[in-house]
Amino acid sequence: MADVPAVSVVIPLYNKGPYIARALNSVLAQTFQDFEVIVVDDGSTDDGAAVVRGFDDPRIRLIQQENQGVSAARNRGIEAARAELVAFLDADDEWLAGHLEVLLRLRDKYPEAGAYGTAYLVKRKDSKACVAAFSDDIPRKPWEGLLPSYFKAAAFGDPPISASTVAIPKSVLTEMAGFATEAWWGEDTDLWGRIALKYPIAFSWDGMGIYHTEASNRACNRTEPVEENIFVRTAKEALEAGEIPDAMQADLREYVAKKQIETAWFNIRAKRADLARTVLKKCVTRELIRKKYWALFWAYVPSSAYELASTTRQISMDILYRAQEDYTNIRKPRKI
């Protein structure tokens, strides 16, 4: 059909009124313009939906539903998508102008891939955006191609793809049954992991997005206990069933260990040190031993001591970021 766009952009929206215009403007500013945008408002109580309606562009569609969670919102957008390639963007993040162009280029070069991702910048409070701390297992820029090992890259650095810098063929999304709706945390990396168990993952340093950690109402900032990361269960079942190639097993096990350590930290922050200790006792790792035992140490420290240390560290990090920003500004050449 002539009116079918080359790519569908799915944006889940829940109480992100202050940021959704920035996200939409970054899509409309793309160098590649053959797209549709599907914003799924998941029962917001702020003015986010009204902001979306204020955009006078027929390529933008707004779908509203009762609050069911981010996975249900993304899955609703996938169902409504008309293109075979579906790109994702969170409502409080944004893209640089060439992002979609790079994703389409990756799709054309590597049709066998199950997902296409770009590098991204991380924006923290009161600091400029910096490139994420990717693993050295990803070849250095300007490389792009199929990742040598998705799980190794994800185990030893920031995730090589994120919910705001990835595009996935709709056929693959259908095969994977979309995002898991039973988890409030890790539902995105669970899908990337399930895809990586079956398909190669394509990556490029070009066409970055910006991940805004300073935005409010982010799911990762919730302090609720988590018994087990959803992908850990998936990976263990696949390993026990003998479905994982020998060459992938070591990297997958280290990635599972990383997810268990992250789960322990979630529980420590949620004042459930007992859950943190339980998770860490199941954690088997060769490469992440220090991180495992550092988390285990704090799992035996009183919550009040952890909160004091965490607050002190955050203040120190804020001072460091501001100092780096000031130093960068001082070094900038002045216009005459």
Short mmCIF file of C-alpha atoms in Angstrom, two decimals, residues 70-324:
data_model
loop_
_atom_site.label_atom_id
_atom_site.label_comp_id
_atom_site.label_asym_id
_atom_site.label_seq_id
_atom_site.Cartn_x
_atom_site.Cartn_y
_atom_site.Cartn_z
CA VAL A 70 4.28 0.63 29.97
CA SER A 71 4.44 -2.84 28.41
CA ALA A 72 0.73 -2.84 27.64
CA ALA A 73 1.07 0.66 26.17
CA ARG A 74 3.95 -0.38 23.91
CA ASN A 75 2.11 -3.55 22.88
CA ARG A 76 -0.95 -1.47 21.98
CA GLY A 77 1.25 0.72 19.81
CA ILE A 78 2.76 -2.34 18.12
CA GLU A 79 -0.72 -3.62 17.28
CA ALA A 80 -1.62 -0.28 15.71
CA ALA A 81 1.66 0.05 13.78
CA ARG A 82 1.28 -0.14 9.99
CA ALA A 83 4.99 -0.36 9.12
CA GLU A 84 7.05 -3.53 9.23
CA LEU A 85 9.77 -1.74 11.24
CA VAL A 86 8.77 -0.37 14.66
CA ALA A 87 10.98 2.16 16.46
CA PHE A 88 10.53 3.02 20.12
CA LEU A 89 10.97 6.28 22.01
CA ASP A 90 10.10 7.04 25.63
CA ALA A 91 8.09 10.20 26.17
CA ASP A 92 10.83 11.87 28.24
CA ASP A 93 13.72 11.08 25.88
CA GLU A 94 14.63 12.42 22.44
CA TRP A 95 16.50 11.65 19.22
CA LEU A 96 19.23 13.42 17.32
CA ALA A 97 18.20 14.33 13.79
CA GLY A 98 19.73 11.34 11.98
CA HIS A 99 18.42 8.59 14.24
CA LEU A 100 15.73 7.09 11.98
CA GLU A 101 17.97 7.34 8.94
CA VAL A 102 20.60 5.22 10.71
CA LEU A 103 18.05 2.64 11.88
CA LEU A 104 16.76 2.22 8.32
CA ARG A 105 20.33 1.92 7.05
CA LEU A 106 21.04 -0.84 9.58
CA ARG A 107 17.86 -2.66 8.56
CA ASP A 108 18.87 -2.54 4.90
CA LYS A 109 22.44 -3.70 5.59
CA TYR A 110 21.58 -6.42 8.11
CA PRO A 111 18.13 -7.84 7.30
CA GLU A 112 18.95 -10.96 9.34
CA ALA A 113 19.12 -8.97 12.60
CA GLY A 114 16.33 -9.16 15.16
CA ALA A 115 16.83 -5.61 16.47
CA TYR A 116 18.61 -2.44 15.41
CA GLY A 117 20.02 -0.02 17.94
CA THR A 118 22.18 3.09 18.11
CA ALA A 119 24.46 4.48 20.75
CA TYR A 120 22.95 7.10 23.02
CA LEU A 121 23.85 10.00 25.24
CA VAL A 122 22.98 10.07 28.94
CA LYS A 123 21.77 13.39 30.33
CA ARG A 124 22.06 13.80 34.08
CA LYS A 125 20.78 16.60 36.25
CA ASP A 126 22.83 19.81 35.97
CA SER A 127 25.30 18.31 33.49
CA LYS A 128 25.72 17.97 29.76
CA ALA A 129 24.85 14.76 27.94
CA CYS A 130 27.68 12.21 27.69
CA VAL A 131 27.98 9.01 25.68
CA ALA A 132 26.85 5.98 27.69
CA ALA A 133 29.55 3.79 29.23
CA PHE A 134 29.48 1.03 26.65
CA SER A 135 31.60 -2.09 26.97
CA ASP A 136 34.91 -2.34 25.15
CA ASP A 137 33.46 -5.48 23.57
CA ILE A 138 31.65 -3.15 21.15
CA PRO A 139 34.14 -2.10 18.45
CA ARG A 140 34.99 1.60 18.69
CA LYS A 141 33.38 4.27 16.54
CA PRO A 142 32.81 4.75 13.65
CA TRP A 143 32.11 1.00 13.53
CA GLU A 144 28.62 -0.33 12.89
CA GLY A 145 27.51 -3.88 12.31
CA LEU A 146 26.31 -6.98 14.11
CA LEU A 147 27.43 -7.07 17.74
CA PRO A 148 30.04 -9.79 18.35
CA SER A 149 28.15 -10.72 21.53
CA TYR A 150 25.09 -8.83 22.71
CA PHE A 151 25.19 -10.48 26.13
CA LYS A 152 28.87 -9.77 26.72
CA ALA A 153 28.42 -6.13 25.73
CA ALA A 154 25.37 -5.83 27.99
CA ALA A 155 27.07 -7.61 30.90
CA PHE A 156 30.13 -5.38 31.04
CA GLY A 157 28.76 -1.98 30.09
CA ASP A 158 25.62 0.07 29.62
CA PRO A 159 23.00 -1.72 27.50
CA PRO A 160 23.94 -1.49 23.81
CA ILE A 161 20.30 -0.78 22.97
CA SER A 162 17.63 1.01 24.98
CA ALA A 163 13.89 1.55 24.86
CA SER A 164 14.47 4.91 23.16
CA THR A 165 17.07 3.90 20.56
CA VAL A 166 15.89 0.60 19.12
CA ALA A 167 13.84 -0.51 16.14
CA ILE A 168 12.50 -4.05 15.73
CA PRO A 169 10.76 -5.74 12.80
CA LYS A 170 7.08 -6.20 13.57
CA SER A 171 7.35 -9.86 12.59
CA VAL A 172 9.96 -10.37 15.34
CA LEU A 173 7.81 -8.49 17.86
CA THR A 174 4.89 -10.75 16.98
CA GLU A 175 7.06 -13.86 17.29
CA MET A 176 8.18 -12.71 20.76
CA ALA A 177 4.62 -11.77 21.81
CA GLY A 178 5.80 -8.22 22.49
CA PHE A 179 6.74 -6.86 25.89
CA ALA A 180 6.00 -8.90 29.01
CA THR A 181 3.20 -7.21 30.96
CA GLU A 182 3.82 -8.95 34.29
CA ALA A 183 6.96 -6.96 35.15
CA TRP A 184 7.26 -3.25 35.99
CA TRP A 185 11.07 -3.28 35.78
CA GLY A 186 13.28 -4.95 33.22
CA GLU A 187 10.45 -5.54 30.74
CA ASP A 188 12.43 -3.84 27.99
CA THR A 189 15.76 -5.62 28.51
CA ASP A 190 13.79 -8.86 28.81
CA LEU A 191 12.55 -8.39 25.24
CA TRP A 192 16.00 -7.44 23.92
CA GLY A 193 17.40 -10.53 25.63
CA ARG A 194 14.77 -12.87 24.22
CA ILE A 195 15.46 -11.50 20.76
CA ALA A 196 19.24 -11.83 21.23
CA LEU A 197 18.83 -15.50 22.13
CA LYS A 198 17.57 -16.12 18.58
CA TYR A 199 18.84 -13.30 16.37
CA PRO A 200 21.95 -11.13 15.93
CA ILE A 201 21.68 -7.51 17.09
CA ALA A 202 22.82 -4.64 14.82
CA PHE A 203 24.40 -1.53 16.33
CA SER A 204 25.70 1.84 15.11
CA TRP A 205 27.51 4.72 16.79
CA ASP A 206 25.67 7.14 14.50
CA GLY A 207 22.22 8.66 14.94
CA MET A 208 22.17 8.76 18.70
CA GLY A 209 19.30 9.38 21.08
CA ILE A 210 19.37 11.18 24.43
CA TYR A 211 18.40 9.31 27.59
CA HIS A 212 17.20 11.83 30.17
CA THR A 213 17.88 10.45 33.64
CA GLU A 214 16.94 13.79 35.19
CA ALA A 215 13.30 13.52 34.08
CA SER A 216 10.72 12.82 36.78
CA ASN A 217 8.39 9.82 37.09
CA ARG A 218 10.86 7.29 35.66
CA ALA A 219 10.08 3.64 36.43
CA CYS A 220 13.71 2.89 37.30
CA ASN A 221 13.46 5.36 40.20
CA ARG A 222 10.71 3.36 41.90
CA THR A 223 11.69 1.78 45.21
CA GLU A 224 9.75 -1.47 45.22
CA PRO A 225 11.16 -4.93 45.97
CA VAL A 226 11.82 -7.32 43.10
CA GLU A 227 12.13 -11.04 43.73
CA GLU A 228 13.70 -11.85 40.36
CA ASN A 229 14.51 -10.04 37.15
CA ILE A 230 12.13 -11.30 34.48
CA PHE A 231 14.87 -12.15 31.96
CA VAL A 232 16.80 -14.18 34.54
CA ARG A 233 13.94 -16.67 34.59
CA THR A 234 13.85 -16.75 30.78
CA ALA A 235 17.60 -17.33 30.52
CA LYS A 236 17.66 -20.06 33.18
CA GLU A 237 14.85 -21.96 31.47
CA ALA A 238 16.65 -21.74 28.11
CA LEU A 239 19.94 -22.92 29.64
CA GLU A 240 18.29 -25.83 31.44
CA ALA A 241 16.50 -26.84 28.23
CA GLY A 242 19.81 -26.95 26.34
CA GLU A 243 18.65 -24.27 23.91
CA ILE A 244 21.73 -22.02 24.22
CA PRO A 245 24.75 -22.59 21.93
CA ASP A 246 27.96 -23.37 23.80
CA ALA A 247 29.65 -20.23 22.45
CA MET A 248 26.93 -18.04 23.99
CA GLN A 249 26.62 -19.66 27.40
CA ALA A 250 29.46 -17.95 29.29
CA ASP A 251 28.41 -14.47 28.18
CA LEU A 252 24.76 -15.20 28.95
CA ARG A 253 25.63 -16.42 32.46
CA GLU A 254 27.57 -13.23 33.18
CA TYR A 255 24.67 -11.16 31.93
CA VAL A 256 22.32 -13.09 34.21
CA ALA A 257 24.68 -12.36 37.10
CA LYS A 258 24.60 -8.66 36.27
CA LYS A 259 20.80 -8.68 36.34
CA GLN A 260 20.83 -10.45 39.70
CA ILE A 261 23.21 -7.86 41.14
CA GLU A 262 20.99 -5.06 39.81
CA THR A 263 17.99 -6.77 41.40
CA ALA A 264 19.82 -6.90 44.72
CA TRP A 265 20.43 -3.14 44.58
CA PHE A 266 16.73 -2.55 43.86
CA ASN A 267 15.89 -4.52 47.00
CA ILE A 268 18.49 -2.73 49.11
CA ARG A 269 16.99 0.62 48.11
CA ALA A 270 13.53 -0.78 48.87
CA LYS A 271 14.71 -1.77 52.38
CA ARG A 272 14.38 -5.47 51.63
CA ALA A 273 17.93 -6.56 52.32
CA ASP A 274 16.65 -10.09 52.92
CA LEU A 275 15.54 -10.33 49.29
CA ALA A 276 18.85 -8.83 48.16
CA ARG A 277 20.78 -11.51 50.04
CA THR A 278 18.58 -14.27 48.62
CA VAL A 279 19.16 -13.05 45.05
CA LEU A 280 22.91 -12.69 45.53
CA LYS A 281 23.28 -16.18 46.97
CA LYS A 282 21.93 -17.51 43.66
CA CYS A 283 24.33 -15.32 41.67
CA VAL A 284 27.18 -17.26 40.04
CA THR A 285 29.82 -15.17 38.29
CA ARG A 286 33.50 -15.21 37.37
CA GLU A 287 33.88 -11.66 36.10
CA LEU A 288 31.57 -9.69 38.41
CA ILE A 289 32.76 -11.05 41.76
CA ARG A 290 33.68 -7.63 43.18
CA LYS A 291 30.32 -6.13 42.23
CA LYS A 292 28.49 -9.11 43.72
CA TYR A 293 30.26 -8.88 47.07
CA TRP A 294 30.02 -5.11 47.19
CA ALA A 295 26.24 -5.46 46.91
CA LEU A 296 26.28 -8.29 49.45
CA PHE A 297 28.18 -6.06 51.90
CA TRP A 298 25.46 -3.41 51.71
CA ALA A 299 22.80 -6.08 52.03
CA TYR A 300 24.08 -6.67 55.60
CA VAL A 301 24.41 -2.96 56.46
CA PRO A 302 21.47 -1.26 58.25
CA SER A 303 19.16 0.65 55.87
CA SER A 304 19.83 3.94 57.67
CA ALA A 305 23.56 3.64 57.01
CA TYR A 306 22.94 2.85 53.35
CA GLU A 307 20.62 5.85 52.94
CA LEU A 308 23.21 8.17 54.51
CA ALA A 309 25.97 6.81 52.26
CA SER A 310 23.72 7.04 49.20
CA THR A 311 22.79 10.66 49.92
CA THR A 312 26.41 11.61 50.49
CA ARG A 313 27.45 9.93 47.25
CA GLN A 314 24.72 11.69 45.29
CA ILE A 315 25.82 15.08 46.62
CA SER A 316 29.42 14.27 45.69
CA MET A 317 28.41 13.18 42.18
CA ASP A 318 26.35 16.35 41.67
CA ILE A 319 29.35 18.45 42.69
CA LEU A 320 31.60 16.47 40.33
CA TYR A 321 29.23 16.87 37.36
CA ARG A 322 28.93 20.61 37.98
CA ALA A 323 32.70 20.95 38.28
CA GLN A 324 33.18 19.10 34.99
#
